[in-house]
PDB file of C-alpha atoms in Angstrom:
ATOM      1  CA  MET A   1     -12.268   3.113  -0.440  1.00 62.00           C
ATOM      2  CA  THR A   2     -14.221   5.866  -1.956  1.00 66.00           C
ATOM      3  CA  ASP A   3     -13.578   8.384  -4.106  1.00 65.00           C
ATOM      4  CA  ILE A   4     -13.552  10.919  -1.244  1.00 65.00           C
ATOM      5  CA  GLN A   5     -11.745   8.718   0.878  1.00 62.00           C
ATOM      6  CA  LYS A   6      -8.622   8.750  -1.618  1.00 62.00           C
ATOM      7  CA  ILE A   7      -8.680  12.640  -2.200  1.00 60.00           C
ATOM      8  CA  LEU A   8      -8.403  13.571   1.435  1.00 61.00           C
ATOM      9  CA  GLY A   9      -5.796  10.966   1.602  1.00 61.00           C
ATOM     10  CA  GLY A  10      -7.695   8.418   2.824  1.00 64.00           C
ATOM     11  CA  ASN A  11      -4.976   5.668   3.868  1.00 69.00           C
ATOM     12  CA  GLY A  12      -2.015   8.246   4.890  1.00 80.00           C
ATOM     13  CA  CYS A  13       0.450   9.877   2.504  1.00 87.00           C
ATOM     14  CA  LEU A  14       4.323   9.726   2.733  1.00 92.00           C
ATOM     15  CA  PHE A  15       6.231  12.733   1.702  1.00 94.00           C
ATOM     16  CA  ILE A  16       9.047  11.352  -0.706  1.00 96.00           C
ATOM     17  CA  ASP A  17      12.438  12.983  -1.611  1.00 97.00           C
ATOM     18  CA  ALA A  18      14.777   9.825  -1.432  1.00 97.00           C
ATOM     19  CA  ALA A  19      14.063   6.401  -3.550  1.00 97.00           C
ATOM     20  CA  VAL A  20      10.391   4.414  -2.213  1.00 94.00           C
ATOM     21  CA  THR A  21      10.157   0.555  -3.084  1.00 91.00           C
ATOM     22  CA  GLY A  22       8.022  -1.999  -1.138  1.00 89.00           C
ATOM     23  CA  LYS A  23       4.584   0.319  -0.777  1.00 91.00           C
ATOM     24  CA  THR A  24       1.848   1.225  -3.434  1.00 90.00           C
ATOM     25  CA  PHE A  25       0.425   4.553  -4.000  1.00 92.00           C
ATOM     26  CA  TYR A  26      -2.543   5.729  -6.343  1.00 89.00           C
ATOM     27  CA  ALA A  27      -1.076   8.746  -6.780  1.00 91.00           C
ATOM     28  CA  LEU A  28       1.472  11.314  -6.700  1.00 94.00           C
ATOM     29  CA  VAL A  29       1.120  15.148  -5.784  1.00 95.00           C
ATOM     30  CA  VAL A  30       3.922  17.493  -6.615  1.00 97.00           C
ATOM     31  CA  ASN A  31       5.165  18.651  -3.541  1.00 96.00           C
ATOM     32  CA  GLU A  32       8.431  21.350  -4.828  1.00 97.00           C
ATOM     33  CA  ASP A  33       9.396  21.594  -8.848  1.00 98.00           C
ATOM     34  CA  CYS A  34      11.621  17.996  -9.015  1.00 97.00           C
ATOM     35  CA  VAL A  35      12.640  15.292 -11.797  1.00 98.00           C
ATOM     36  CA  LEU A  36      11.527  11.899 -11.138  1.00 98.00           C
ATOM     37  CA  SER A  37      14.499   9.421 -12.160  1.00 98.00           C
ATOM     38  CA  VAL A  38      12.356   6.193 -11.281  1.00 98.00           C
ATOM     39  CA  LEU A  39       8.620   5.988 -11.419  1.00 97.00           C
ATOM     40  CA  THR A  40       7.457   2.184 -11.561  1.00 96.00           C
ATOM     41  CA  SER A  41       4.176   0.400 -11.665  1.00 94.00           C
ATOM     42  CA  LYS A  42       2.832  -2.137 -10.267  1.00 91.00           C
ATOM     43  CA  GLY A  43       2.444  -4.159 -12.843  1.00 89.00           C
ATOM     44  CA  ASN A  44       6.140  -3.109 -13.702  1.00 92.00           C
ATOM     45  CA  GLN A  45       5.578  -0.811 -16.589  1.00 93.00           C
ATOM     46  CA  ASN A  46       8.155   2.124 -16.619  1.00 96.00           C
ATOM     47  CA  LEU A  47       5.652   5.038 -16.087  1.00 95.00           C
ATOM     48  CA  LEU A  48       8.121   7.605 -17.016  1.00 96.00           C
ATOM     49  CA  THR A  49       8.118   6.309 -20.306  1.00 96.00           C
ATOM     50  CA  GLN A  50       4.326   5.445 -20.950  1.00 93.00           C
ATOM     51  CA  TYR A  51       3.399   9.045 -19.561  1.00 93.00           C
ATOM     52  CA  GLY A  52       6.450  11.185 -21.159  1.00 96.00           C
ATOM     53  CA  LEU A  53       7.884  12.468 -18.008  1.00 96.00           C
ATOM     54  CA  THR A  54      11.510  11.061 -18.740  1.00 96.00           C
ATOM     55  CA  GLY A  55      13.715  14.288 -18.071  1.00 96.00           C
ATOM     56  CA  LYS A  56      10.955  16.419 -17.454  1.00 97.00           C
ATOM     57  CA  THR A  57      10.627  19.151 -14.578  1.00 98.00           C
ATOM     58  CA  LEU A  58       7.232  18.702 -12.938  1.00 97.00           C
ATOM     59  CA  LYS A  59       6.101  21.824 -11.357  1.00 98.00           C
ATOM     60  CA  GLN A  60       4.515  21.623  -7.577  1.00 97.00           C
ATOM     61  CA  GLY A  61       0.910  20.754  -7.306  1.00 96.00           C
ATOM     62  CA  MET A  62       0.760  18.468 -10.351  1.00 96.00           C
ATOM     63  CA  ILE A  63      -1.030  15.438 -10.109  1.00 93.00           C
ATOM     64  CA  ILE A  64       0.306  11.762 -10.949  1.00 93.00           C
ATOM     65  CA  PRO A  65      -2.647   9.179 -10.917  1.00 90.00           C
ATOM     66  CA  MET A  66      -2.964   6.079 -11.764  1.00 88.00           C
ATOM     67  CA  PHE A  67      -5.890   4.173 -13.718  1.00 80.00           C
ATOM     68  CA  ASN A  68      -8.011   0.852 -13.981  1.00 79.00           C
ATOM     69  CA  GLY A  69      -6.616  -0.364 -10.642  1.00 77.00           C
ATOM     70  CA  ASP A  70      -2.991  -0.409 -11.149  1.00 86.00           C
ATOM     71  CA  ALA A  71      -0.671   1.338  -8.449  1.00 91.00           C
ATOM     72  CA  ILE A  72       2.665   2.984  -8.336  1.00 94.00           C
ATOM     73  CA  ALA A  73       5.230   0.804  -6.810  1.00 94.00           C
ATOM     74  CA  ALA A  74       8.400   2.836  -7.219  1.00 96.00           C
ATOM     75  CA  VAL A  75       9.605   6.269  -7.314  1.00 97.00           C
ATOM     76  CA  THR A  76      12.606   8.300  -6.968  1.00 98.00           C
ATOM     77  CA  PRO A  77      13.125  11.760  -7.066  1.00 98.00           C
ATOM     78  CA  ALA A  78      16.348  13.227  -8.317  1.00 98.00           C
ATOM     79  CA  SER A  79      15.448  16.757  -7.325  1.00 98.00           C
ATOM     80  CA  GLY A  80      12.197  17.780  -5.504  1.00 98.00           C
ATOM     81  CA  SER A  81       9.322  15.810  -3.500  1.00 98.00           C
ATOM     82  CA  VAL A  82       6.334  14.560  -3.823  1.00 97.00           C
ATOM     83  CA  ILE A  83       3.591  13.128  -2.046  1.00 95.00           C
ATOM     84  CA  GLY A  84       2.915   9.678  -2.322  1.00 94.00           C
ATOM     85  CA  TYR A  85      -1.040   8.744  -1.608  1.00 90.00           C
ATOM     86  CA  GLY A  86      -1.632   5.456  -0.082  1.00 82.00           C
ATOM     87  CA  TYR A  87      -3.039   2.740  -2.071  1.00 63.00           C
ATOM     88  CA  ASN A  88      -5.392   0.123   0.405  1.00 56.00           C
ATOM     89  CA  ASP A  89      -3.140  -0.428   3.787  1.00 52.00           C
ATOM     90  CA  SER A  90       0.380   0.033   1.769  1.00 51.00           C
ATOM     91  CA  LEU A  91       1.575   2.943   4.279  1.00 48.00           C
TER      92      LEU A  91
END
């Protein structure tokens, strides 16, 4: 997938306001202010800790990208919602 296809959501997107596993995302965009209780990478890294997001309110419009070919594998908003942008054909 080209960078422009990623920016345009070329592999689709998913509205997330409850726990999602079994899908992978290359980025999240905060749809409405939210606090995430789970954010785990495909490599099983705790991204809340790694990115310093534990207990933080993420503001609408923030982008949480993945780097170096990794992907977000589990996300759970405790409040609010995010949009997950697809990685390969995961959606």
